[in-house]
Coordinates of N, CA and C in Angstrom, one line a residue:
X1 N -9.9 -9.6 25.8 CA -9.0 -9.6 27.0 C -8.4 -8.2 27.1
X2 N -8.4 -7.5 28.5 CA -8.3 -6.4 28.2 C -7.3 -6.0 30.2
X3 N -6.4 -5.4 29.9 CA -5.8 -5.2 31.6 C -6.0 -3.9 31.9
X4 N -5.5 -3.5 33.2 CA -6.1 -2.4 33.5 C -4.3 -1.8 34.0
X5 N -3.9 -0.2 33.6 CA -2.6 -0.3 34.0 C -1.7 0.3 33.2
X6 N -0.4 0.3 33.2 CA 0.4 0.3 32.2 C 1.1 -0.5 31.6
X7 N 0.5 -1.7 32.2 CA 1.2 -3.3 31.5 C 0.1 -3.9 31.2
X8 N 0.0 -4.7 29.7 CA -1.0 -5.7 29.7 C -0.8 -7.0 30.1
X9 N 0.1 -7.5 30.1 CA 0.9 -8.9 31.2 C 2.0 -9.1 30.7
X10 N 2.7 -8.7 32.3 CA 4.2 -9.3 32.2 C 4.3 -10.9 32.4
X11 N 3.6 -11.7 32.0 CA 4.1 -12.9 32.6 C 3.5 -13.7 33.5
X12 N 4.5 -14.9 33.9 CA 4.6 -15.3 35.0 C 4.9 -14.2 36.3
X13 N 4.8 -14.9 37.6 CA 5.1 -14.6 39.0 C 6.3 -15.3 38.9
X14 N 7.5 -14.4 38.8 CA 8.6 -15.0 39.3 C 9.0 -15.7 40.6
X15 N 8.3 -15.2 41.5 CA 8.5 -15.4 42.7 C 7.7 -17.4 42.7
X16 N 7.1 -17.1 41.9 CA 6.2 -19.0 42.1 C 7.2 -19.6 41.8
X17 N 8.6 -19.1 40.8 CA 9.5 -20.2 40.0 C 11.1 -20.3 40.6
X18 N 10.7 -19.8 41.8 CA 12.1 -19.8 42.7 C 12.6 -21.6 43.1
X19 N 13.6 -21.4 43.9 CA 13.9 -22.7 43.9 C 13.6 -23.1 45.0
X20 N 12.7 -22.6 46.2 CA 12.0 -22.6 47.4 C 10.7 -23.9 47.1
X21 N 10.3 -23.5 45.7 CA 9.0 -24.4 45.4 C 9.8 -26.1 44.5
X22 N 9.3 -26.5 44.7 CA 9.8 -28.1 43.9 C 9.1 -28.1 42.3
X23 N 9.9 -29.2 41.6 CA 9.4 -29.1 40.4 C 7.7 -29.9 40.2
X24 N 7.6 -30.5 41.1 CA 6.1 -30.5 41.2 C 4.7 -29.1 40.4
X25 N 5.3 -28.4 41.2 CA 4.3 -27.3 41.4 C 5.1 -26.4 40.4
X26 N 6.0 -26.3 39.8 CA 6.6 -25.5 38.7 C 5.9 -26.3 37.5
X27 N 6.2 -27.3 37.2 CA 5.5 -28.0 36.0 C 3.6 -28.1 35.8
X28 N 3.2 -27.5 37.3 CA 1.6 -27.3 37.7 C 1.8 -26.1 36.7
X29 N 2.4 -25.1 37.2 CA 2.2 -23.8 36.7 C 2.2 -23.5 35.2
X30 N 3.4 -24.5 34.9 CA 3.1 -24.3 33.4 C 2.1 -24.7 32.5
X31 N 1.8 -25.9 33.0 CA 1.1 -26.9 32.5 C -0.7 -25.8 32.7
X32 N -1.1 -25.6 33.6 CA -1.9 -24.6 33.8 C -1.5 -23.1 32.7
X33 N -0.7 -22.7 32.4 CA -0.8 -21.9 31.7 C -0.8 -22.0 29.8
X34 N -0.2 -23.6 29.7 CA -0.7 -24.3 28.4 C -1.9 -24.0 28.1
X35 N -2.7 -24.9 29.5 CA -3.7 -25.4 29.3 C -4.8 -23.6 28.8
X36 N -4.5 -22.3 29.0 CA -5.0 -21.4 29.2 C -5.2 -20.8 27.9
X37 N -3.8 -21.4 27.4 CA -3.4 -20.5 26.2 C -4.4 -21.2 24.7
X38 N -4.1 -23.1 25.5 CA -4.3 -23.5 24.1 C -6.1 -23.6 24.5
X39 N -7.3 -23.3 25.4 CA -8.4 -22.9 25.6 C -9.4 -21.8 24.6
X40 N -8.1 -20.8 24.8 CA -8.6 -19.8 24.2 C -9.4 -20.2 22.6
X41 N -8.3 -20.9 21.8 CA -8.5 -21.8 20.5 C -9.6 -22.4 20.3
X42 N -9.9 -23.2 21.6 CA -10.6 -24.3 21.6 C -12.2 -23.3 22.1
X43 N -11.9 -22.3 22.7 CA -13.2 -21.6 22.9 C -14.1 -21.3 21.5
X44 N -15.7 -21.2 21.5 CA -16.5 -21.1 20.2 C -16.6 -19.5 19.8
X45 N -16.0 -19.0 20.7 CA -16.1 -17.7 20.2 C -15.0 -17.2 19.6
X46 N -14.7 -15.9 19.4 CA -13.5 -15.4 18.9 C -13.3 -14.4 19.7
X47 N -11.9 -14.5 20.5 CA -11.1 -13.7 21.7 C -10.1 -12.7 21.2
X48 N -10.4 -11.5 21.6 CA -9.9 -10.5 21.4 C -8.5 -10.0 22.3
X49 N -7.7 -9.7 22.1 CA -7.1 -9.0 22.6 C -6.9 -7.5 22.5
X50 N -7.3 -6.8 23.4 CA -6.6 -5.6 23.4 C -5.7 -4.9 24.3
X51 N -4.6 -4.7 23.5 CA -3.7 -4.5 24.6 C -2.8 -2.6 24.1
X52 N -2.7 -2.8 25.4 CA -2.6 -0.7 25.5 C -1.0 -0.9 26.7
X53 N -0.1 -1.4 25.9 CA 1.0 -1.5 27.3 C 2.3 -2.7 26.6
X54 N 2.8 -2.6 27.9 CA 3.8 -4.2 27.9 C 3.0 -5.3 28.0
X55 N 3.7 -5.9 26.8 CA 3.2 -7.6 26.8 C 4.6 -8.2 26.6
X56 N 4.8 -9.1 27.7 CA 6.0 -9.5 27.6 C 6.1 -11.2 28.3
X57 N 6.8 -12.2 27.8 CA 6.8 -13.5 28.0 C 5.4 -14.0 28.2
X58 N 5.2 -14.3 29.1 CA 3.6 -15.4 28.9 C 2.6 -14.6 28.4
X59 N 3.1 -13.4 28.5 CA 1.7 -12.0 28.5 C 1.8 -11.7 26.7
X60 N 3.0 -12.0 25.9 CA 3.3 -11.6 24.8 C 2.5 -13.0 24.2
X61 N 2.4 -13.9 24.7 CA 2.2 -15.4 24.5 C 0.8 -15.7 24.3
X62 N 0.6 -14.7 25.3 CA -1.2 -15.0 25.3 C -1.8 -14.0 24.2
X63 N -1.3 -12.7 23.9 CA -1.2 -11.9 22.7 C -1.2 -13.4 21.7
X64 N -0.2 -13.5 21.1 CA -0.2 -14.1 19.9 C -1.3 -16.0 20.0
X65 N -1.9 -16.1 21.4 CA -2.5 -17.1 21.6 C -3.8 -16.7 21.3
X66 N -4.4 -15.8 21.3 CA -5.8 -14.6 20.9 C -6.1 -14.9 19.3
X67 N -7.0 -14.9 19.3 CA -7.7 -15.2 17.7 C -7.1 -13.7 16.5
X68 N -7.9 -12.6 17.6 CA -7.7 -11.1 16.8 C -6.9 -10.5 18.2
X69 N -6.0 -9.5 17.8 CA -5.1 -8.2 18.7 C -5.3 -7.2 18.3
X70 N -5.8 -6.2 19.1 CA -6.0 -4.8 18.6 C -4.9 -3.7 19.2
X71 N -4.2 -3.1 18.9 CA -3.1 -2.6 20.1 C -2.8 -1.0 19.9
X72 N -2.4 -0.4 20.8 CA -2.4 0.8 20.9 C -1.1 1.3 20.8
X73 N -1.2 2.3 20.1 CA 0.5 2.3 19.3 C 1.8 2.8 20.3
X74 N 1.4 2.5 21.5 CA 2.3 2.9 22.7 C 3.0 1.2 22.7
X75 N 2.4 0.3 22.6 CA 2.4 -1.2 22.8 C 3.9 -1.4 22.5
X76 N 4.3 -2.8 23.7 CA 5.4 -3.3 23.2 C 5.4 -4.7 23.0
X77 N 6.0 -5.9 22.7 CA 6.1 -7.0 22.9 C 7.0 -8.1 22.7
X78 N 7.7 -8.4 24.1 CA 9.1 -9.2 24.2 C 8.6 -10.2 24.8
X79 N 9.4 -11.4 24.8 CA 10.0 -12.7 25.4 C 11.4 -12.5 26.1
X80 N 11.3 -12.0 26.9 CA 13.1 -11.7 27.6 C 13.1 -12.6 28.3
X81 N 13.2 -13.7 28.7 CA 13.1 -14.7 29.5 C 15.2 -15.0 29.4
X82 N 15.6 -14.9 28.2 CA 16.8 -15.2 28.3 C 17.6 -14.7 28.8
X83 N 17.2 -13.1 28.9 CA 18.2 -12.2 29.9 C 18.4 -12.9 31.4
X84 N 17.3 -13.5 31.7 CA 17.1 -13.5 33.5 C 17.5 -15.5 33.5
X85 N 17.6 -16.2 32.1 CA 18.3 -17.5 32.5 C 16.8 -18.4 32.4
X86 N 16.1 -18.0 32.2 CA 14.3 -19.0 31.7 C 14.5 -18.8 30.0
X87 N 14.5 -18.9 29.3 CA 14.1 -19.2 27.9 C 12.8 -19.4 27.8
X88 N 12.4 -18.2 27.1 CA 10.8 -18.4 26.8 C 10.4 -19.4 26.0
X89 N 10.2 -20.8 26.4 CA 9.7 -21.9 25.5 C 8.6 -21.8 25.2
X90 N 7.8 -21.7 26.4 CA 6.6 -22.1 25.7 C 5.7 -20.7 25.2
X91 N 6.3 -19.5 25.3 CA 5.9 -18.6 24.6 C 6.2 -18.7 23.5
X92 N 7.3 -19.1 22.7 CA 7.3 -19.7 21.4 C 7.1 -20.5 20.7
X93 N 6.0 -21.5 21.6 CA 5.0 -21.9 20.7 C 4.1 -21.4 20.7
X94 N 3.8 -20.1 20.8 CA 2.6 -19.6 19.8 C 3.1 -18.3 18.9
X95 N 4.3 -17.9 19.0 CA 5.1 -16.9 18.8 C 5.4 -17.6 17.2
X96 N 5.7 -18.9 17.4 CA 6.2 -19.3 16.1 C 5.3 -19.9 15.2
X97 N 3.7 -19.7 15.9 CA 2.8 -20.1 14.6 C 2.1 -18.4 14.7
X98 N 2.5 -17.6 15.2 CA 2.2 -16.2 14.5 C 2.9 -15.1 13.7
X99 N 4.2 -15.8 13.9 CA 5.4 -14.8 13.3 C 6.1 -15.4 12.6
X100 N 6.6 -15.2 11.4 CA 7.7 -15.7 10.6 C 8.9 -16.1 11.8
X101 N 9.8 -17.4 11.4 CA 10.4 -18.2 12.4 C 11.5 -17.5 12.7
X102 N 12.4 -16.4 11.3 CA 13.3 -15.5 11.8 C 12.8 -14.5 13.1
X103 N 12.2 -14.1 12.8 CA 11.5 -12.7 14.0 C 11.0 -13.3 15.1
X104 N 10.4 -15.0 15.4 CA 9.8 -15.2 16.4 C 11.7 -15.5 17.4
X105 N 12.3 -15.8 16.7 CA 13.6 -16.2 17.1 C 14.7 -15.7 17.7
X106 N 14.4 -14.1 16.5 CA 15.3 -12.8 17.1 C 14.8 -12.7 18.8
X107 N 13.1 -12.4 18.9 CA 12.8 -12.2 19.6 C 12.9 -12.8 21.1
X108 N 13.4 -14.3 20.8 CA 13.5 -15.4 21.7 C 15.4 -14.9 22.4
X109 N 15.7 -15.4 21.3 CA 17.5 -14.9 21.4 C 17.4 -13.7 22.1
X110 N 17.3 -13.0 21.8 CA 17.7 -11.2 22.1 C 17.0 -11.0 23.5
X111 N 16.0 -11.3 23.5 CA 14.7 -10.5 24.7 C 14.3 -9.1 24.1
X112 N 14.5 -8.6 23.3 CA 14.4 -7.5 22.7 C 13.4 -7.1 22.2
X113 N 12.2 -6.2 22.9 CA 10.9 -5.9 22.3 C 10.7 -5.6 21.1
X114 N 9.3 -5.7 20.2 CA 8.8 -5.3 19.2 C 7.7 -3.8 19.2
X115 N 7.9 -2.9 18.7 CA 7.6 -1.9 18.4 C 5.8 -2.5 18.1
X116 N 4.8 -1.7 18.4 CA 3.0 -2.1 18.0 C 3.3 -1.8 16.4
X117 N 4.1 -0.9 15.8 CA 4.3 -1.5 14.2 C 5.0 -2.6 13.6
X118 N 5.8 -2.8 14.6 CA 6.7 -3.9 14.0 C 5.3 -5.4 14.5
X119 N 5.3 -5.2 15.7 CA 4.8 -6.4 15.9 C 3.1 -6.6 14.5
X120 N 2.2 -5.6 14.3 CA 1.7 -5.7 12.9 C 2.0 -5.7 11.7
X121 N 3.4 -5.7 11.5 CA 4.2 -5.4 9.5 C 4.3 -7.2 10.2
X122 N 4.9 -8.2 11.6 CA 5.2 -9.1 11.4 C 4.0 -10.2 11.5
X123 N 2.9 -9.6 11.7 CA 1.5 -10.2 12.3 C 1.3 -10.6 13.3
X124 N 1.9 -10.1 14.5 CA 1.6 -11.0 16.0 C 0.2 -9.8 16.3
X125 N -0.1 -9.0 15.5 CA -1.3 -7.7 15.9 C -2.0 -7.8 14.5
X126 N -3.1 -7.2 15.2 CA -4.3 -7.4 13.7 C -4.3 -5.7 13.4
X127 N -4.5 -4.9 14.4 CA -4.3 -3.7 13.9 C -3.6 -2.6 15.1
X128 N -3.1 -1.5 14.9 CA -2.7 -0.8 15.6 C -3.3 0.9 15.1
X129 N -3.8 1.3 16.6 CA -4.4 3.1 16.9 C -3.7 3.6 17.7
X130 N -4.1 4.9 17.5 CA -4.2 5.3 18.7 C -4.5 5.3 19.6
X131 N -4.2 5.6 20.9 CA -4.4 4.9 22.8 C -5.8 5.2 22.6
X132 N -6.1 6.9 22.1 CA -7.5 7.1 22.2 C -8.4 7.0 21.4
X133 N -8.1 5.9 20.4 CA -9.0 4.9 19.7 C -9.2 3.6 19.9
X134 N -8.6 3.0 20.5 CA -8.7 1.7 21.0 C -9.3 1.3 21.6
X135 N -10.2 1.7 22.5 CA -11.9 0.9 22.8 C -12.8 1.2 21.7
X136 N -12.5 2.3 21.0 CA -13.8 2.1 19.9 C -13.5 1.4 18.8
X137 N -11.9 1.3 18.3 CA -11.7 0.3 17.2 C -11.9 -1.5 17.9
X138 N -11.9 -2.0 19.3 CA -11.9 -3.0 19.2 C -13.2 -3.2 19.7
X139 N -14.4 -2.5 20.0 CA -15.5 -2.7 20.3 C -16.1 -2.5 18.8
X140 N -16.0 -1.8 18.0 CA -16.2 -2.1 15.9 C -16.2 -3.4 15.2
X141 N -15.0 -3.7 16.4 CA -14.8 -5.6 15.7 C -15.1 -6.2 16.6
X142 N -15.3 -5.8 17.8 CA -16.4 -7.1 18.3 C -17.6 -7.0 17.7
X143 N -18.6 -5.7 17.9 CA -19.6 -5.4 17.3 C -19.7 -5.9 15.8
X144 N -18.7 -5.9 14.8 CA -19.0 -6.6 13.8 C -19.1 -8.1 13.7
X145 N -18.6 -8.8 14.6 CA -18.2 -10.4 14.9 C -19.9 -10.9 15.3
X146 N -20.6 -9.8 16.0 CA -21.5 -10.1 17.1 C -22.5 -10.2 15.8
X147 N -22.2 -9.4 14.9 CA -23.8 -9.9 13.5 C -23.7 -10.5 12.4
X148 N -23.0 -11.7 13.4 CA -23.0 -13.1 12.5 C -23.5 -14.5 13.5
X149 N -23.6 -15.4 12.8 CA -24.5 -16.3 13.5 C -23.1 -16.9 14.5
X150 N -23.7 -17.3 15.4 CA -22.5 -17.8 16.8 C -22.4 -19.3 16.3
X151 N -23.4 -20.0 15.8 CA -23.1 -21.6 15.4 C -21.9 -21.6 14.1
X152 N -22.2 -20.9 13.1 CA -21.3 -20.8 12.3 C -19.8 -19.8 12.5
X153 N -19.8 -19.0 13.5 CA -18.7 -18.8 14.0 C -18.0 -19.5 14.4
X154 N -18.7 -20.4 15.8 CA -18.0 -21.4 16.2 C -17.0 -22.4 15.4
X155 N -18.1 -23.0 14.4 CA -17.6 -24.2 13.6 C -16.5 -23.3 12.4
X156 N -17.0 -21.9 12.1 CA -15.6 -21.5 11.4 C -14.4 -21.6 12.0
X157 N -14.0 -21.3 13.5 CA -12.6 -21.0 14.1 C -12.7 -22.3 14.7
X158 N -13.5 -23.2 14.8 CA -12.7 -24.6 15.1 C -12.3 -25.4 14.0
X159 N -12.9 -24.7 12.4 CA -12.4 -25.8 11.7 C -10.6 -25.2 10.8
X160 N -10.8 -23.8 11.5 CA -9.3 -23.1 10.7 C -8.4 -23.3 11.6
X161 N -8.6 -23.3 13.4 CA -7.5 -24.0 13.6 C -7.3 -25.6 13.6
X162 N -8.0 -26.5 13.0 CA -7.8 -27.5 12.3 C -7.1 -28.0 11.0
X163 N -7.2 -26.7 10.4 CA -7.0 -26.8 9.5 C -5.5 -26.4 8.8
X164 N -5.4 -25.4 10.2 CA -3.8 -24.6 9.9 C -2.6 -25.8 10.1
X165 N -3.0 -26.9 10.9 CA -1.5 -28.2 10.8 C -1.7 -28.8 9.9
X166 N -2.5 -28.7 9.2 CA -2.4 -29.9 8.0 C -1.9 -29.4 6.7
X167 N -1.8 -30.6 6.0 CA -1.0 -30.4 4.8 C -2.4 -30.2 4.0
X168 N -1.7 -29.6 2.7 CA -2.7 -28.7 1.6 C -3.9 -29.6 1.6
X169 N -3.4 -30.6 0.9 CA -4.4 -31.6 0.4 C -5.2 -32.1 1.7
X170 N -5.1 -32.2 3.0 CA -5.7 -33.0 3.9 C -6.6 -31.3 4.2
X171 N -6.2 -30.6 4.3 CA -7.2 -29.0 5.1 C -8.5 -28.9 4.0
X172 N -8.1 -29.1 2.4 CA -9.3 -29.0 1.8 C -10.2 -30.3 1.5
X173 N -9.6 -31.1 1.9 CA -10.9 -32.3 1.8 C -11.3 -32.2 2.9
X174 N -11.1 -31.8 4.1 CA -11.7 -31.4 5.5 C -12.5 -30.0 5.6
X175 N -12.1 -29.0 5.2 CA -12.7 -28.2 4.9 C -13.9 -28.1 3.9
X176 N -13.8 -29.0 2.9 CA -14.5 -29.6 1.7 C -15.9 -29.5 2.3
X177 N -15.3 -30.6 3.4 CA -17.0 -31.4 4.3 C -17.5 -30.6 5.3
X178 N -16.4 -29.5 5.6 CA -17.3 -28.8 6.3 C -18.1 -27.6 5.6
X179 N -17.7 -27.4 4.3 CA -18.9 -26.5 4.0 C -20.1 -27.0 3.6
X180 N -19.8 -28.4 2.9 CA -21.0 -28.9 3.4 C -22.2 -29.1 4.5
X181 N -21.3 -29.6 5.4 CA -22.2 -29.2 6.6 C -22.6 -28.4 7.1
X182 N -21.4 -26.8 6.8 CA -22.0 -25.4 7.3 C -23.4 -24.9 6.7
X183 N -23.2 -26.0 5.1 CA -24.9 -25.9 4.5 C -25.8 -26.6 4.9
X184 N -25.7 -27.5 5.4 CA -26.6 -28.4 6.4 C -27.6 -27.9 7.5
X185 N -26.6 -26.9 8.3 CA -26.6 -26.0 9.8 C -27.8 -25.0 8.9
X186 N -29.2 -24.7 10.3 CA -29.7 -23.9 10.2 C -29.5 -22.3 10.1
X187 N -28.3 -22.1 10.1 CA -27.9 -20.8 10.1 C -27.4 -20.4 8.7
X188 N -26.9 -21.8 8.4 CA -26.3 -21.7 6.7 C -27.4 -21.4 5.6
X189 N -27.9 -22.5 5.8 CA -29.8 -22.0 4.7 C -29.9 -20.5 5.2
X190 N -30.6 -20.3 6.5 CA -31.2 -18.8 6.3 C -30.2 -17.9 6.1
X191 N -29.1 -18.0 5.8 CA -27.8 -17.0 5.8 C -28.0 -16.4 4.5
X192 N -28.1 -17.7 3.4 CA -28.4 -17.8 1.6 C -29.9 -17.3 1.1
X193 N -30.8 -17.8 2.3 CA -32.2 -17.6 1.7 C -32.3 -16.1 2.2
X194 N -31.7 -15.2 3.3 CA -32.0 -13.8 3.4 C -30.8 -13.1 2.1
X195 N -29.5 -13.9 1.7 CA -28.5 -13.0 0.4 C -29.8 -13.1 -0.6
X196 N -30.6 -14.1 -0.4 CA -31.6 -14.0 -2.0 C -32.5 -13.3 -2.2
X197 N -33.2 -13.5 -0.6 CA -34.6 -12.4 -0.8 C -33.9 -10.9 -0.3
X198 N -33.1 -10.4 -0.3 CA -32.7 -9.4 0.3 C -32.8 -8.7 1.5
X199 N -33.0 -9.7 2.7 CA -33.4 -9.1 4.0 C -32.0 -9.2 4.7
X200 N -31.8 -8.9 5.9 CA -31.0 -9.7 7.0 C -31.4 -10.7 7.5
X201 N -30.6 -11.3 7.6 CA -30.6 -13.0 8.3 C -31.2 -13.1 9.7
X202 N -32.1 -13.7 10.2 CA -32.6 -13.3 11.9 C -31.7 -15.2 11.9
X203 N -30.9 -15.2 13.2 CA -30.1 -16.4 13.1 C -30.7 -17.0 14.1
X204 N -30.5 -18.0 14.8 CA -30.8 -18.8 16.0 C -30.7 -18.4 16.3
X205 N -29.1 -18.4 17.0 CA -28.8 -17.8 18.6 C -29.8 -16.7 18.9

């Protein structure tokens, strides 16, 4: 995911959340923008973010709702929703499964951005460049994502976010069964049979 600008997304449209509109179509909007964040997850691929700007409330949200972030060391990333009287809720549910609960908190409380270092020392970023490395470091990690098999990608990031709400013991007996089955999947055999004979793997997809 990638904007074009000096902002990577501020958000909501304030103007949709006035009191002109009814709570009908306010609860539409949110509910539509759940439905966006928690998609990404549920997508078989793995979604990137790169962001080169302000990310701030639903835009900071969708940042930490991204599998990988790559960001450009100009980057900022707030929840100010409480300065203006909205409380960023539902940006802190994903804020608070990417960041230690102190810092998703400060962040919520305060409205007070994160620095593109702070926000990677706290993990809401996978890595931080320079402005004028940032299409080639996050096209390196697409490009590396891209020479691996897509069926076992898939089933890897659908079974880790599976795996991240459960307790110890329930994630590895689930996990357990899925490497089994990842050995099952045609992509798993020729993945082992090319580490043995020493070639590269030619995969389905």
């Amino acid at each position: 995911l990638v904007a074009e600008g000096p902002v990577f997304c501020s958000g909501h449209d304030l103007k949709e959340l006035s009191s002109e509109d009814d709570v009908k179509h306010h609860s539409q909007v949110f509910e539509i923008c759940a439905e966006v964040m928690t998609l990404i997850q549920k997508l078989p691929v793995p979604v990137i973010a790169k962001v080169n700007g302000l990310a701030t409330a639903a835009g900071c949200q969708l940042v930490a709702s991204c599998d990988i972030a790559v960001a450009s060391e100009k980057s900022q990333f707030a929840t100010p929703g409480v300065n203006i009287g909205l409380f960023c809720s539902t940006p802190g549910v994903a804020l608070g499964r990417s960041l230690p609960r102190k810092v998703a908190l400060e962040m919520l409380f305060t409205g007070e951005p994160l620095s593109a270092r702070e926000a990677l020392m706290h993990g809401l970023v996978s890595k931080v460049v320079p402005e004028d490395k940032l299409e080639e470091e996050t096209m390196k990690i697409s490009r590396k994502i891209c020479e691996s098999s897509k069926s076992i990608l898939a089933l890897g990031k659908a079974t880790f976010y599976r795996q991240i709400t459960q307790d110890l013991d329930t994630a590895y007996r689930m996990t357990t069964q899925v490497m089994v089955d990842n050995l099952n999947l045609r992509d798993g055999q020729e993945g082992i049979e090319a580490f043995i004979q020493k070639r590269k793997p030619v995969w389905s997809h």
